Short mmCIF file of C-alpha atoms and ligand atoms in Angstrom, two decimals:
data_model
loop_
_atom_site.label_atom_id
_atom_site.label_comp_id
_atom_site.label_asym_id
_atom_site.label_seq_id
_atom_site.Cartn_x
_atom_site.Cartn_y
_atom_site.Cartn_z
CA UNK A 1 -32.88 30.23 -11.99
CA UNK A 2 -33.19 26.70 -13.21
CA UNK A 3 -34.35 23.52 -10.61
CA UNK A 4 -32.35 20.44 -10.20
CA UNK A 5 -33.50 17.51 -8.71
CA UNK A 6 -30.76 14.80 -7.85
CA UNK A 7 -31.25 11.46 -6.36
CA UNK A 8 -28.64 9.34 -5.22
CA UNK A 9 -28.39 5.62 -5.05
CA UNK A 10 -25.55 3.29 -3.69
CA UNK A 11 -22.68 3.72 -1.27
CA UNK A 12 -20.94 6.90 0.33
CA UNK A 13 -18.82 7.88 -2.51
CA UNK A 14 -21.91 8.34 -4.60
CA UNK A 15 -23.39 10.56 -1.88
CA UNK A 16 -20.15 12.46 -2.04
CA UNK A 17 -20.07 12.77 -5.73
CA UNK A 18 -23.62 14.05 -5.78
CA UNK A 19 -22.90 16.69 -3.02
CA UNK A 20 -19.81 17.75 -5.13
CA UNK A 21 -22.26 18.01 -8.39
CA UNK A 22 -24.74 19.98 -6.27
CA UNK A 23 -22.29 22.49 -5.05
CA UNK A 24 -21.10 22.95 -8.80
CA UNK A 25 -24.45 23.68 -9.84
CA UNK A 26 -25.58 25.94 -7.09
CA UNK A 27 -22.40 28.01 -8.11
CA UNK A 28 -23.47 27.85 -11.57
CA UNK A 29 -26.65 29.92 -10.63
CA UNK A 30 -28.95 26.45 -10.47
CA UNK A 31 -31.16 25.78 -7.29
CA UNK A 32 -31.69 22.48 -5.65
CA UNK A 33 -35.19 21.04 -5.23
CA UNK A 34 -36.32 18.29 -2.93
CA UNK A 35 -38.74 16.72 -5.26
CA UNK A 36 -38.94 16.28 -9.21
CA UNK A 37 -42.24 18.02 -9.45
CA UNK A 38 -40.85 21.58 -10.57
CA UNK A 39 -37.56 20.30 -11.71
CA UNK A 40 -36.08 21.72 -14.69
CA UNK A 41 -33.47 19.20 -14.59
CA UNK A 42 -33.52 15.72 -13.33
CA UNK A 43 -30.39 13.68 -12.34
CA UNK A 44 -30.09 10.11 -11.00
CA UNK A 45 -26.86 9.30 -9.82
CA UNK A 46 -26.40 5.55 -9.72
CA UNK A 47 -25.17 2.40 -8.56
CA UNK A 48 -24.16 -0.70 -10.46
CA UNK A 49 -23.01 -2.95 -7.64
CA UNK A 50 -26.02 -5.25 -7.90
CA UNK A 51 -28.43 -5.70 -10.54
CA UNK A 52 -31.28 -4.52 -8.12
CA UNK A 53 -29.86 -1.17 -7.61
CA UNK A 54 -29.57 -0.74 -11.45
CA UNK A 55 -33.47 -1.61 -11.73
CA UNK A 56 -34.32 0.66 -9.27
CA UNK A 57 -32.80 3.83 -11.07
CA UNK A 58 -33.92 2.32 -14.43
CA UNK A 59 -37.57 1.83 -12.96
CA UNK A 60 -37.43 5.48 -11.53
CA UNK A 61 -36.26 7.06 -14.85
CA UNK A 62 -38.87 5.27 -16.78
CA UNK A 63 -41.61 6.79 -14.19
CA UNK A 64 -40.03 10.17 -14.33
CA UNK A 65 -39.82 10.35 -18.36
CA UNK A 66 -43.50 9.19 -18.56
CA UNK A 67 -44.75 11.43 -15.97
CA UNK A 68 -47.36 13.90 -17.67
CA UNK A 69 -46.97 16.42 -15.00
CA UNK A 70 -43.53 17.16 -16.03
CA UNK A 71 -42.56 20.48 -17.35
CA UNK A 72 -41.87 19.92 -21.18
CA UNK A 73 -38.31 20.80 -21.46
CA UNK A 74 -37.07 18.89 -18.86
CA UNK A 75 -33.50 17.62 -19.19
CA UNK A 76 -33.21 14.02 -17.53
CA UNK A 77 -29.55 12.63 -16.80
CA UNK A 78 -28.19 9.51 -15.62
CA UNK A 79 -24.80 9.58 -13.57
CA UNK A 80 -22.34 7.61 -11.91
CA UNK A 81 -21.62 3.86 -12.15
CA UNK A 82 -24.22 2.70 -14.31
CA UNK A 83 -23.86 5.61 -16.54
CA UNK A 84 -20.05 4.42 -16.69
CA UNK A 85 -21.04 0.88 -17.29
CA UNK A 86 -23.87 1.25 -19.83
CA UNK A 87 -22.58 4.40 -21.77
CA UNK A 88 -24.65 5.61 -24.83
CA UNK A 89 -27.02 2.57 -24.52
CA UNK A 90 -28.94 4.54 -21.64
CA UNK A 91 -29.63 7.13 -24.15
CA UNK A 92 -32.55 5.73 -26.11
CA UNK A 93 -34.16 5.66 -22.33
CA UNK A 94 -33.94 9.59 -22.15
CA UNK A 95 -36.25 10.51 -25.02
CA UNK A 96 -36.09 14.07 -24.90
CA UNK A 97 -33.14 16.18 -23.53
CA UNK A 98 -30.70 13.69 -22.07
CA UNK A 99 -27.25 13.47 -20.43
CA UNK A 100 -25.01 10.45 -19.58
CA UNK A 101 -22.12 11.46 -17.21
CA UNK A 102 -19.42 8.52 -16.25
CA UNK A 103 -17.58 8.54 -12.73
CA UNK A 104 -14.60 10.61 -14.35
CA UNK A 105 -16.85 13.33 -15.51
CA UNK A 106 -18.83 14.66 -12.58
CA UNK A 107 -17.28 18.00 -12.68
CA UNK A 108 -18.47 18.36 -16.06
CA UNK A 109 -22.00 18.27 -15.39
CA UNK A 110 -22.97 21.83 -15.25
CA UNK A 111 -21.16 22.58 -18.97
CA UNK A 112 -22.80 19.85 -20.40
CA UNK A 113 -26.24 20.85 -18.80
CA UNK A 114 -25.77 24.67 -20.17
CA UNK A 115 -25.02 22.97 -23.70
CA UNK A 116 -28.15 20.96 -23.54
CA UNK A 117 -30.45 23.75 -22.06
CA UNK A 118 -29.11 26.41 -24.68
CA UNK A 119 -29.96 24.12 -27.52
CA UNK A 120 -26.19 23.54 -28.75
CA UNK A 121 -26.81 19.75 -28.21
CA UNK A 122 -29.76 17.62 -27.45
CA UNK A 123 -27.87 14.56 -25.92
CA UNK A 124 -24.70 14.40 -24.37
CA UNK A 125 -22.66 11.15 -23.26
CA UNK A 126 -19.21 11.33 -21.72
CA UNK A 127 -18.05 8.22 -20.07
CA UNK A 128 -14.54 8.81 -21.21
CA UNK A 129 -11.59 8.45 -18.70
CA UNK A 130 -9.90 11.88 -17.46
CA UNK A 131 -6.36 12.36 -16.09
CA UNK A 132 -6.59 13.95 -12.91
CA UNK A 133 -10.56 13.53 -12.26
CA UNK A 134 -9.70 12.05 -8.71
CA UNK A 135 -9.00 15.61 -7.52
CA UNK A 136 -12.09 17.02 -9.09
CA UNK A 137 -14.38 15.85 -6.47
CA UNK A 138 -13.44 18.66 -3.99
CA UNK A 139 -16.33 21.03 -3.72
CA UNK A 140 -18.66 21.00 -1.06
CA UNK A 141 -22.13 22.48 -0.33
CA UNK A 142 -21.81 26.14 1.10
CA UNK A 143 -22.97 25.77 4.92
CA UNK A 144 -26.00 28.05 3.92
CA UNK A 145 -27.52 26.06 1.37
CA UNK A 146 -27.44 23.24 3.71
CA UNK A 147 -30.73 21.78 4.93
CA UNK A 148 -31.78 22.52 8.50
CA UNK A 149 -30.12 22.76 10.77
CA UNK A 150 -27.41 24.79 8.76
CA UNK A 151 -24.55 22.80 10.17
CA UNK A 152 -22.50 19.88 8.97
CA UNK A 153 -21.13 17.93 11.60
CA UNK A 154 -19.50 15.19 9.74
CA UNK A 155 -18.01 15.26 6.11
CA UNK A 156 -17.34 12.87 3.56
CA UNK A 157 -13.72 13.56 1.80
CA UNK A 158 -12.72 11.51 -1.16
CA UNK A 159 -9.27 10.42 -1.09
CA UNK A 160 -8.89 8.55 -4.17
CA UNK A 161 -10.85 6.60 -7.17
CA UNK A 162 -10.90 3.32 -8.34
CA UNK A 163 -9.81 0.02 -7.49
CA UNK A 164 -7.21 -2.48 -8.90
CA UNK A 165 -8.10 -5.71 -7.12
CA UNK A 166 -10.65 -7.33 -9.63
CA UNK A 167 -12.54 -9.59 -7.11
CA UNK A 168 -14.33 -12.06 -9.35
CA UNK A 169 -17.86 -10.66 -8.54
CA UNK A 170 -17.24 -6.94 -8.44
CA UNK A 171 -18.08 -4.58 -11.48
CA UNK A 172 -16.22 -1.67 -9.33
CA UNK A 173 -13.02 -1.86 -11.09
CA UNK A 174 -14.92 -1.16 -14.22
CA UNK A 175 -17.21 1.40 -13.14
CA UNK A 176 -14.22 3.51 -11.25
CA UNK A 177 -11.39 2.63 -13.04
CA UNK A 178 -7.59 1.91 -12.06
CA UNK A 179 -6.68 3.57 -8.65
CA UNK A 180 -5.66 6.95 -8.68
CA UNK A 181 -5.03 9.01 -5.24
CA UNK A 182 -5.09 12.49 -4.45
CA UNK A 183 -2.08 14.30 -2.76
CA UNK A 184 -1.76 14.27 0.98
CA UNK A 185 -1.35 18.01 1.26
CA UNK A 186 -4.69 18.54 -1.35
CA UNK A 187 -6.65 16.42 0.90
CA UNK A 188 -5.63 18.01 4.40
CA UNK A 189 -6.33 21.33 2.82
CA UNK A 190 -9.87 20.55 2.02
CA UNK A 191 -10.27 18.88 5.55
CA UNK A 192 -8.87 22.21 6.98
CA UNK A 193 -11.80 24.14 5.05
CA UNK A 194 -14.47 21.93 6.45
CA UNK A 195 -13.15 22.38 10.00
CA UNK A 196 -13.26 25.92 9.77
CA UNK A 197 -17.18 25.75 8.61
CA UNK A 198 -17.70 24.00 11.81
CA UNK A 199 -17.28 20.16 10.74
CA UNK A 200 -15.72 18.13 13.55
CA UNK A 201 -15.63 14.58 12.08
CA UNK A 202 -14.07 13.45 8.49
CA UNK A 203 -14.93 10.46 6.77
CA UNK A 204 -12.30 9.68 4.48
CA UNK A 205 -13.71 7.74 1.16
CA UNK A 206 -12.04 5.86 -1.30
CA UNK A 207 -13.33 2.25 -2.77
CA UNK A 208 -10.02 0.59 -1.36
CA UNK A 209 -8.59 3.17 0.98
CA UNK A 210 -6.00 0.74 2.10
CA UNK A 211 -4.25 1.23 -1.47
CA UNK A 212 -4.15 4.81 -1.09
CA UNK A 213 -1.04 6.54 -2.40
CA UNK A 214 0.55 2.93 -2.85
CA UNK A 215 2.42 4.34 -5.89
CA UNK A 216 2.13 7.73 -6.02
CA UNK A 217 3.35 8.17 -2.20
CA UNK A 218 4.72 4.96 -1.09
CA UNK A 219 6.00 3.94 2.35
CA UNK A 220 7.84 5.98 4.85
CA UNK A 221 9.54 4.92 7.73
CA UNK A 222 7.50 1.58 7.53
CA UNK A 223 4.21 3.65 7.21
CA UNK A 224 2.02 3.15 4.34
CA UNK A 225 0.68 6.25 2.48
CA UNK A 226 -2.76 5.99 3.93
CA UNK A 227 -1.63 5.87 7.52
CA UNK A 228 0.72 8.98 6.86
CA UNK A 229 -2.70 10.68 5.32
CA UNK A 230 -4.66 9.57 8.56
CA UNK A 231 -1.52 11.07 10.71
CA UNK A 232 -1.65 14.41 8.59
CA UNK A 233 -5.45 14.95 8.85
CA UNK A 234 -5.02 14.02 12.74
CA UNK A 235 -3.00 17.03 13.52
CA UNK A 236 -5.88 19.23 12.39
CA UNK A 237 -6.74 21.34 15.24
CA UNK A 238 -10.61 21.41 15.78
CA UNK A 239 -11.25 17.93 14.32
CA UNK A 240 -12.46 15.69 17.04
CA UNK A 241 -12.76 12.43 14.91
CA UNK A 242 -11.67 10.37 11.82
CA UNK A 243 -13.29 7.45 10.17
CA UNK A 244 -12.66 5.68 6.67
CA UNK A 245 -14.25 3.55 4.31
CA UNK A 246 -13.59 1.02 2.73
CA UNK A 247 -10.60 -0.78 3.63
CA UNK A 248 -9.63 -4.29 2.22
CA UNK A 249 -8.44 -6.89 4.60
CA UNK A 250 -5.80 -8.00 2.28
CA UNK A 251 -3.99 -4.37 2.60
CA UNK A 252 -4.89 -3.68 6.40
CA UNK A 253 -1.33 -3.74 7.53
CA UNK A 254 0.26 -3.72 11.05
CA UNK A 255 0.99 0.12 10.52
CA UNK A 256 -2.60 0.67 10.37
CA UNK A 257 -3.49 -1.50 13.32
CA UNK A 258 -0.99 0.54 15.27
CA UNK A 259 -2.50 3.67 14.47
CA UNK A 260 -5.54 3.03 16.73
CA UNK A 261 -3.93 3.02 20.15
CA UNK A 262 -1.61 6.03 18.75
CA UNK A 263 -4.23 8.36 17.40
CA UNK A 264 -7.35 9.19 19.53
CA UNK A 265 -9.27 10.84 17.19
CA UNK A 266 -9.28 7.66 14.92
CA UNK A 267 -12.48 6.41 15.64
CA UNK A 268 -13.02 2.67 17.27
CA UNK A 269 -14.62 1.42 14.32
CA UNK A 270 -13.80 -0.85 11.05
CA UNK A 271 -15.82 -1.61 8.11
CA UNK A 272 -13.99 -4.63 6.93
CA UNK A 273 -15.62 -6.58 4.26
CA UNK A 274 -15.01 -10.29 4.53
CA UNK A 275 -17.29 -11.49 1.68
CA UNK A 276 -17.31 -15.15 2.85
CA UNK A 277 -16.05 -17.52 5.75
CA UNK A 278 -14.91 -20.23 3.33
CA UNK A 279 -10.99 -20.27 2.43
CA UNK A 280 -12.45 -22.40 -0.89
CA UNK A 281 -14.86 -19.35 -1.66
CA UNK A 282 -12.46 -17.04 -0.64
CA UNK A 283 -10.04 -18.28 -3.39
CA UNK A 284 -12.47 -18.27 -6.03
CA UNK A 285 -13.36 -14.84 -5.25
CA UNK A 286 -9.90 -13.65 -5.63
CA UNK A 287 -9.75 -11.91 -2.16
CA UNK A 288 -6.12 -12.59 -1.50
CA UNK A 289 -6.57 -13.66 2.55
CA UNK A 290 -7.86 -16.59 4.21
CA UNK A 291 -10.44 -16.84 6.67
CA UNK A 292 -7.63 -17.23 9.53
CA UNK A 293 -5.75 -14.22 8.55
CA UNK A 294 -9.10 -12.00 8.53
CA UNK A 295 -9.88 -13.49 12.05
CA UNK A 296 -6.33 -12.62 13.25
CA UNK A 297 -7.03 -9.23 11.71
CA UNK A 298 -9.91 -8.74 14.17
CA UNK A 299 -8.22 -10.25 16.94
CA UNK A 300 -5.43 -7.74 16.39
CA UNK A 301 -8.03 -4.87 16.18
CA UNK A 302 -9.34 -5.85 19.36
CA UNK A 303 -6.19 -5.99 21.12
CA UNK A 304 -5.59 -2.50 19.71
CA UNK A 305 -8.94 -1.09 20.76
CA UNK A 306 -10.84 -3.43 22.92
CA UNK A 307 -14.18 -1.44 22.31
CA UNK A 308 -13.87 -1.41 18.33
CA UNK A 309 -17.07 -1.86 16.54
CA UNK A 310 -16.58 -4.08 13.88
CA UNK A 311 -18.85 -4.33 10.70
CA UNK A 312 -18.49 -6.16 7.36
CA UNK A 313 -20.05 -7.07 3.92
CA UNK A 314 -20.94 -10.55 3.01
CA UNK A 315 -22.21 -12.06 -0.12
CA UNK A 316 -24.57 -15.46 -0.16
CA UNK A 317 -24.60 -17.79 -3.02
CA UNK A 318 -21.41 -16.92 -4.73
CA UNK A 319 -21.02 -19.35 -7.53
CA UNK A 320 -19.46 -22.67 -6.32
CA UNK A 321 -20.40 -21.86 -2.83
CA UNK A 322 -21.91 -25.31 -1.41
CA UNK A 323 -23.85 -25.48 1.91
CA UNK A 324 -20.53 -26.67 3.68
CA UNK A 325 -18.89 -23.47 2.48
CA UNK A 326 -22.25 -21.51 3.34
CA UNK A 327 -21.77 -23.03 6.99
CA UNK A 328 -18.32 -22.02 7.42
CA UNK A 329 -19.64 -18.23 6.76
CA UNK A 330 -22.39 -18.62 9.29
CA UNK A 331 -19.51 -19.73 11.64
CA UNK A 332 -17.20 -16.95 10.82
CA UNK A 333 -20.04 -14.42 11.71
CA UNK A 334 -20.42 -16.10 15.32
CA UNK A 335 -16.68 -16.28 15.73
CA UNK A 336 -15.89 -12.63 14.57
CA UNK A 337 -19.12 -11.37 16.48
CA UNK A 338 -19.41 -8.53 14.06
CA UNK A 339 -21.71 -5.50 15.55
CA UNK A 340 -23.18 -5.67 12.15
CA UNK A 341 -23.13 -6.87 8.61
CA UNK A 342 -24.41 -6.15 5.37
CA UNK A 343 -25.67 -9.39 3.86
CA UNK A 344 -26.05 -9.60 -0.05
CA UNK A 345 -27.53 -12.24 -2.32
CA UNK A 346 -24.89 -12.90 -4.90
CA UNK A 347 -25.89 -11.03 -8.38
CA UNK A 348 -23.86 -11.62 -11.70
CA UNK A 349 -22.35 -8.60 -13.14
CA UNK A 350 -21.38 -7.93 -16.72
CA UNK A 351 -18.08 -8.42 -17.49
CA UNK A 352 -16.85 -10.11 -14.26
CA UNK A 353 -15.52 -13.74 -14.22
CA UNK A 354 -18.29 -15.00 -11.72
CA UNK A 355 -21.14 -13.98 -14.03
CA UNK A 356 -19.85 -16.79 -16.53
CA UNK A 357 -19.75 -19.60 -13.80
CA UNK A 358 -22.61 -21.95 -13.02
CA UNK A 359 -24.97 -20.03 -10.85
CA UNK A 360 -26.68 -21.26 -7.58
CA UNK A 361 -30.47 -21.52 -8.00
CA UNK A 362 -32.33 -18.33 -7.03
CA UNK A 363 -34.13 -20.40 -4.12
CA UNK A 364 -31.14 -21.36 -2.61
CA UNK A 365 -29.63 -17.78 -3.03
CA UNK A 366 -32.74 -16.56 -1.11
CA UNK A 367 -32.77 -19.34 1.66
CA UNK A 368 -29.19 -18.55 2.22
CA UNK A 369 -29.47 -14.81 2.22
CA UNK A 370 -32.29 -15.02 4.87
CA UNK A 371 -30.39 -17.68 7.18
CA UNK A 372 -27.26 -15.10 6.78
CA UNK A 373 -29.39 -12.25 7.95
CA UNK A 374 -30.82 -14.17 10.89
CA UNK A 375 -27.47 -15.10 12.13
CA UNK A 376 -26.12 -11.25 11.47
CA UNK A 377 -28.91 -9.84 13.39
CA UNK A 378 -28.92 -12.53 16.12
CA UNK A 379 -24.82 -11.62 16.87
CA UNK A 380 -25.53 -7.82 16.13
CA UNK A 381 -28.21 -7.80 19.01
CA UNK A 382 -25.96 -9.59 21.43
CA UNK A 383 -23.46 -7.09 20.58
CA UNK A 384 -25.83 -4.14 21.18
CA UNK A 385 -27.32 -5.50 24.41
CA UNK A 386 -23.89 -5.37 25.83
CA UNK A 387 -24.01 -1.55 25.70
CA UNK A 388 -27.12 -1.42 28.16
CA UNK A 389 -26.21 0.67 31.02
CA UNK A 390 -23.02 1.87 29.60
CA UNK A 391 -21.73 5.39 29.61
CA UNK A 392 -21.12 6.03 25.91
CA UNK A 393 -19.74 9.33 24.38
CA UNK A 394 -21.32 10.70 21.13
CA UNK A 395 -20.95 13.20 18.33
CA UNK A 396 -24.51 14.96 18.13
CA UNK A 397 -25.09 14.98 14.25
CA UNK A 398 -28.86 16.40 14.22
CA UNK A 399 -32.32 15.15 14.48
CA UNK A 400 -33.24 11.72 14.66
CA UNK A 401 -34.45 10.35 11.29
CA UNK A 402 -37.04 8.65 12.71
CA UNK A 403 -38.51 11.03 15.37
CA UNK A 404 -37.32 14.55 14.27
CA UNK A 405 -38.13 15.76 17.93
CA UNK A 406 -35.31 13.80 19.22
CA UNK A 407 -31.33 13.78 18.29
CA UNK A 408 -28.96 11.39 17.20
CA UNK A 409 -25.53 11.16 17.19
CA UNK A 410 -22.73 8.11 16.87
CA UNK A 411 -20.66 6.54 19.17
CA UNK A 412 -16.73 6.09 18.56
CA UNK A 413 -17.79 2.89 17.84
CA UNK A 414 -20.09 3.80 14.97
CA UNK A 415 -23.46 3.15 16.90
CA UNK A 416 -26.34 5.55 16.00
CA UNK A 417 -27.62 6.70 19.76
CA UNK A 418 -30.91 8.60 19.92
CA UNK A 419 -31.57 10.95 23.00
CA UNK A 420 -33.88 13.65 24.16
CA UNK A 421 -31.86 17.12 23.66
CA UNK A 422 -31.71 20.56 22.49
CA UNK A 423 -30.58 21.68 18.94
CA UNK A 424 -27.84 23.77 20.45
CA UNK A 425 -25.99 20.43 21.26
CA UNK A 426 -25.54 19.91 17.47
CA UNK A 427 -21.74 19.37 16.76
CA UNK A 428 -20.90 18.69 20.64
CA UNK A 429 -19.63 15.60 22.12
CA UNK A 430 -22.02 14.49 24.72
CA UNK A 431 -21.89 11.52 27.63
CA UNK A 432 -25.09 9.56 27.74
CA UNK A 433 -26.06 6.39 29.68
CA UNK A 434 -27.59 3.79 27.33
CA UNK A 435 -31.12 2.90 28.79
CA UNK A 436 -32.70 0.98 26.06
CA UNK A 437 -31.82 -0.85 22.82
CA UNK A 438 -33.56 -0.88 19.44
CA UNK A 439 -32.84 -2.38 16.39
CA UNK A 440 -29.22 -1.70 15.56
CA UNK A 441 -29.87 2.04 17.70
CA UNK A 442 -28.96 2.90 21.30
CA UNK A 443 -31.17 5.14 23.27
CA UNK A 444 -29.36 7.02 25.90
CA UNK A 445 -30.23 9.96 28.63
CA UNK A 446 -27.49 12.79 29.12
CA UNK A 447 -25.26 12.44 31.85
N1 5AD B 501 -23.20 -9.29 -5.78
C1 5AD B 501 -23.60 -9.19 -4.50
N2 5AD B 501 -23.16 -8.43 -3.73
C2 5AD B 501 -21.90 -7.79 -4.10
N3 5AD B 501 -21.16 -6.97 -3.62
C3 5AD B 501 -20.09 -6.34 -4.67
N4 5AD B 501 -20.50 -7.23 -5.87
C4 5AD B 501 -21.54 -7.79 -5.65
C5 5AD B 501 -22.11 -8.84 -6.54
N5 5AD B 501 -22.00 -8.91 -7.78
C6 5AD B 501 -21.09 -6.51 -2.28
C7 5AD B 501 -19.63 -6.58 -1.48
C8 5AD B 501 -19.14 -5.37 -1.47
C9 5AD B 501 -20.41 -4.47 -1.42
C10 5AD B 501 -20.32 -3.02 -1.47
O1 5AD B 501 -21.15 -4.89 -2.10
O2 5AD B 501 -20.29 -7.48 -0.30
O3 5AD B 501 -18.24 -5.36 -0.20
#
């Protein structure tokens, strides 16, 4: 049986795509291996959102193809966003047998590998669009093939592909294509199967979930297609929790806010990328909302679910950002009181408008990024410290990442919580008292 090593870079969508490719290859008789040493096929599922992510994957591939310990006939492949964006320009980096598979072609990976391995082709590059590809990301790894513990508590479900927003900094509309949504019934069916395998939490995934089904499904009784989907998933027996990522503040309507008090399985957390706290920069970015509208959204969410955990993404040193604009981002972090935020240095991306504008010098970019990180952790730690002594309910997911002798789960607010327990508790809801706060981690004692 040929061995496949698959490494994933980037977001949850990429993780989900890799899972689906892995499931497909397993079904075709491949084995998945945890390291590259004995692999017959080496695949990197790539990210393009910042240059650093691309450089990591390119560096890894060049290291792999030059590794003399490699078997002679290995097939190397790039998949996903960078494959989509760079296409056949990547082939020369794969000196032997090579594969480049774009974001609408994941489901063809097995077929292409067979063709290359049989000698029918030496190199294949397919980054063409394919109608209906949004519905091809549905296979999940069979429970028996999951790593220890053989139990998936939380599962990602891809509900749509693409994004039509065209924010001035973002490469995703190019790498993921136009918005295409799967039908509600098909998604519910996939969720039902996962629940039958023991899944207790579903995370609905899309590049811009607040645009889900806008054209294909439309509004019904004042409810957006996305809220209709959440309601349909919510009805499934045996499911405890629903999460989603990522929404866009612009499409975050009152119907979605109203879903929080109505639907108890909907977790008290929202990842709401703000990008900047300056109206001038938000306009340059083409985000379609103002600072005030964003803050109002947060106020409404907190009114709907007082304990809601809110996280965000922020970009420092977007072209044209002045020190005054940046100060407004810092003050937004204070005002919004995010539980956590991912802070990024602006990175020019090919074929995006902002890449051609005058850039902020690297030293200023780095300085703003580190000041932003400091502010984000200051507020985040204050928010986490408020949890000390509180009772929280977590869904137990598995061994703690740092210390496999302990277990970890998440609160409804999406805070990782570590405790001393028994592996039989995996998949259960458990009440804990928080006795210590770590760096963006809670430590609790079971009650
Ligand atoms: N430079 C820096 N950060 C970016 N992001 C998207 N594009 C860029 C870019 N060109 C960030 C945004 C987005 C997150 C996934 O990545 O904050 O929400």
